[in-house]
Amino acid sequence: MRSGRRALAGVVLLLASACSPLEPSQPDVSAWQTAVAVAVEDMVSQLSTAQIVLREQAEGDFIGKAATVVLVEAEDAAGTASDDLTTLQPPPGVRKQQAAFTALLEEAAGLVTEARVAVVDDDVTSYETLRTQLQDVKERILAQRGDLR
Amino acid sequence: MKRIFAVALGILTAIGGFVDIGDLVTNAQVGARFGLSLGWVVILGVIGICVFAEMSGRVAAVSGRATFDLVRERLGPRMAMLNLVGSLGVTMLTFMAEIGGVALALALVTSVNHVLIVPFIAILVWAVLWRAKFTVLENVLGLLGLALIVFTVALWQLGPDWGALTNQLVTVGKPAEETWLTWCYYGVALFGAAMTPYEVFFFSSGGVEEGWTEKSLSVMRANVLIGFPLGGLLSLSIAASAWLVLGPAGVSVGTLGQVALPVVVALGKIGLAVAIVGFVAATFGAACETGLSAGYSLAQYFGWQWGKFVKVAEAARFHLVLVLCTILAIGVLITNVDPIMVTEVSVVFSAVALPLTYFPILVVANDPDYMGRHVNGKLSNGLGLVYLVVVLVAAIAAIPLMVLTGMGTA
C-alpha cells in the first residue's frame, strides 16, 4: 500500500530529521515532478476504486459492510495523496502548478469522501452523479499531469 | 481406494494451501499494473518450489528427519545459524503478514478495524497450533482455501481475450508507462512470493509429523507436482482478473478489498462471499504454517523436541516458541502497521533469504549418507543448480531494486 510505503519512508525521514532542522522537504523541480506523479497515480487509483464500488454497490454486489470498508480505505489513501502534495515545499517556478494540483487533489479527495457518505447513507440515487463527478475530476487531474510533461 | 483418496486429498490441499497473503497481494498488484507480462515469473517460481519441495519431502521421507534438523549436522553450526537467522526473520515477517491478512479479510465484512481483530486471530492461531491435530489443520484449511478458485471462475466470467492474455504471458514486455526497473522489482517480489522459505520447512517437517516413509514418496510427489502447479494457476487467475478489471481503471492495489474487486465485478455478492472465505482460509492456514515453521526451525537448530506428533509437555520449548511468536506478532500488528506493507516487505526479503534456505536442501539431498539410493539424480541436480543460480540472482537484486524503485512506486 502506498500509504504503508510512505509510513516506512516516514520512519526513515523521522530518523533523518533528528539530524536536521525542522523544515519542509524542498525538492528540486525533477523531484517535485516525481512527487506529483506519485500523488496523481495514487489519487487516480482511489477515484477509480470509488467509481467501481459505487457501480457495483448500485447493483447490490457487495456483502455486509464491504463497500463501506473499501471506500473508507480509498478515502484514507486519497487524503494521504492530497496531504503529501500539500505539505511539499514547491520549488520556485512551479508554485502556480503546485497550487493547481493541490486544489484538484483536495477536490478529488473530497469526492471520495462524498462517495463514502453516500454509501453509508444508502443514498443510491446520488451514485450516478457521483460517478460522473469522480470521472470528471479524474480526467482533469490527468490533463493537468499531461501539461506537466 | 484409500490411496487414491489420500492422493486426491493431498493434491486438493496443496492447491488450496498454495496461495497465501503474499501471493494474493503481489499477484493482484502485478496483475493490475503489468497484466500477465510477469506471469512467467510465477511459472518459474512454481517450478522452483516443486523442485525444492520434492527434495525436502524426499529428505524427510527417507531420513525421517526434517531439512533443518540436518542442516546443522551437515553444514555446521555457523552456516546453520546464518540460515536460521535469515529464514526465521522472513518467516516471522510472513507470520505477521498472514495474521494481519486474516484480520483484513474479516474487517472487510465486519467493518471492525483490523487492529482490534488481530489479537483474537493471533490467539486463535496459537490455540489451533496447540490443540488441533496436524492433519485436521492441514486438510480443513487447505480444502477451504480452494474457495480461491473463485478468481478462476471470475476470470472466465469476465470473458477476456484469451489470445491477448496468452500473448502477454509468452512475450517479454511491459506497459509503456512502466519502467524496466519497476518490472524487475515486481518480478523479484513475485518470485519471493512463490518461493517463500517457510514452505519447505513446513513441508519437510510436516512430512515427519505425518510419519512419511519411502512408501510415501509417490503420494508426496503427486501432491507437489500436481497440487503446486494448479495452485500456481490460482495465482495467475488473480493477476489476470486484476488486469482486466483494475488495470484499465488505473487502480494500483493497496488493500485486500481492491484484490477482491474483480470477483465483485464478475460474480457479485456470492463471488465476494466465497472470495472472503478463501482469503480467511488461505491466510489463516498460512499463519498456522508460518507459526509452526518458526517453531520447527528454532527447535530443530537447538535440538529440542518438536512437533505436534508428541505431547505438548514433551515439546514444551517448541510450544513456548509458538507462544512468543504469537505475542511478538500481536505486539507489532497492534502498532497499526499496515499488514499489506508487511506483506510487500516480506516477499522481497523472502527473495533475499532464498539461497540460505535452498542451498542446504540441495546439499543434503545430494548426500548419499543420508539419502542412500534416493540421492538426487541428474535431473534433480541439474534443476537444483539452475535454481540455485536463479535464487542467488534474485537475492542479490532484491534490495537494490527495492531502494531504486521506492518499493515499486517509481
Coordinates of C-alpha atoms in Angstrom, one line a residue, chain A residues 1-9 34 37-38 41-53 55-57 59-70 73-74 77 138 145 149, chain B residues 29 33 104 107-112 177-178 185-186 245-246 249-258 261 264-270 272-273 276 338 340-341 344-345 406-410:
Chain A
M1 CA 0.0 0.0 0.0
R2 CA 1.3 3.4 -0.9
S3 CA 0.4 4.9 2.4
G4 CA 2.2 1.9 4.0
R5 CA 5.3 2.6 2.0
R6 CA 5.1 6.2 3.0
A7 CA 4.9 5.1 6.6
L8 CA 8.2 3.2 6.0
A9 CA 9.6 6.2 4.3
T34 CA 8.1 12.8 -9.4
A37 CA 3.3 11.9 -10.5
V38 CA 3.1 9.5 -7.4
E41 CA -1.3 8.0 -9.6
D42 CA -2.4 7.3 -6.1
M43 CA -5.4 9.6 -6.4
V44 CA -6.5 8.2 -9.8
S45 CA -6.3 4.7 -8.2
Q46 CA -8.6 5.8 -5.4
L47 CA -11.0 7.7 -7.7
S48 CA -11.3 4.6 -9.9
T49 CA -11.8 2.4 -6.9
A50 CA -14.6 4.6 -5.7
Q51 CA -16.2 4.5 -9.1
I52 CA -16.2 0.7 -9.2
V53 CA -17.6 0.5 -5.7
R55 CA -21.3 1.0 -9.7
E56 CA -21.3 -2.4 -8.0
Q57 CA -23.0 -1.2 -4.9
E59 CA -26.2 -3.4 -8.4
G60 CA -26.2 -4.9 -4.9
D61 CA -22.9 -6.8 -5.5
F62 CA -21.3 -6.3 -2.0
I63 CA -22.0 -8.2 1.1
G64 CA -22.0 -6.8 4.7
K65 CA -20.1 -3.6 5.0
A66 CA -17.6 -4.4 2.4
A67 CA -18.4 -1.5 0.1
T68 CA -18.0 0.9 3.0
V69 CA -14.7 -0.6 4.1
V70 CA -13.3 -0.4 0.6
E73 CA -9.6 2.7 2.7
A74 CA -9.8 4.7 -0.6
A77 CA -5.4 6.8 0.8
K138 CA -10.0 12.2 -12.7
R145 CA -0.5 16.0 -15.3
R149 CA 5.2 16.7 -19.3
Chain B
Q29 CA -0.6 -5.7 -7.7
R33 CA 0.0 -2.9 -13.4
L104 CA -8.1 -7.5 7.0
A107 CA -12.6 -6.4 8.6
L108 CA -13.9 -6.3 5.1
V109 CA -17.2 -7.9 6.1
T110 CA -17.5 -6.6 9.6
S111 CA -16.1 -3.1 9.2
V112 CA -14.3 -3.5 12.6
E177 CA 4.2 3.8 -18.8
E178 CA 6.2 1.4 -16.6
Y185 CA 11.4 -5.2 -8.9
Y186 CA 8.0 -6.8 -9.2
V245 CA -10.9 -5.0 -14.1
L246 CA -8.3 -2.8 -12.3
A249 CA -9.2 1.9 -14.5
G250 CA -5.6 2.7 -13.2
V251 CA -6.2 1.1 -9.8
S252 CA -2.9 0.2 -8.0
V253 CA -3.7 -2.4 -5.5
G254 CA -3.0 -1.4 -1.9
T255 CA -5.8 -3.1 0.1
L256 CA -7.4 -6.6 0.3
G257 CA -10.7 -5.0 -0.7
Q258 CA -9.1 -4.0 -4.0
L261 CA -12.9 -6.1 -6.7
V264 CA -17.2 -8.5 -7.1
V265 CA -17.4 -7.2 -10.7
A266 CA -17.6 -10.6 -12.3
L267 CA -19.7 -12.6 -9.8
G268 CA -21.3 -10.2 -7.4
K269 CA -22.3 -10.9 -3.8
I270 CA -21.9 -14.7 -3.9
L272 CA -17.3 -11.9 -2.9
A273 CA -18.6 -14.2 0.0
I276 CA -13.6 -13.8 1.6
D338 CA -0.2 -1.9 7.6
I340 CA -0.2 -5.1 3.3
M341 CA 3.1 -3.2 3.7
E344 CA 5.3 -6.3 0.5
V345 CA 8.4 -6.2 2.6
G406 CA 11.0 3.1 -3.9
M407 CA 9.2 -0.3 -3.5
G408 CA 7.8 -0.2 -6.9
T409 CA 6.5 3.4 -6.7
A410 CA 9.0 4.9 -9.2

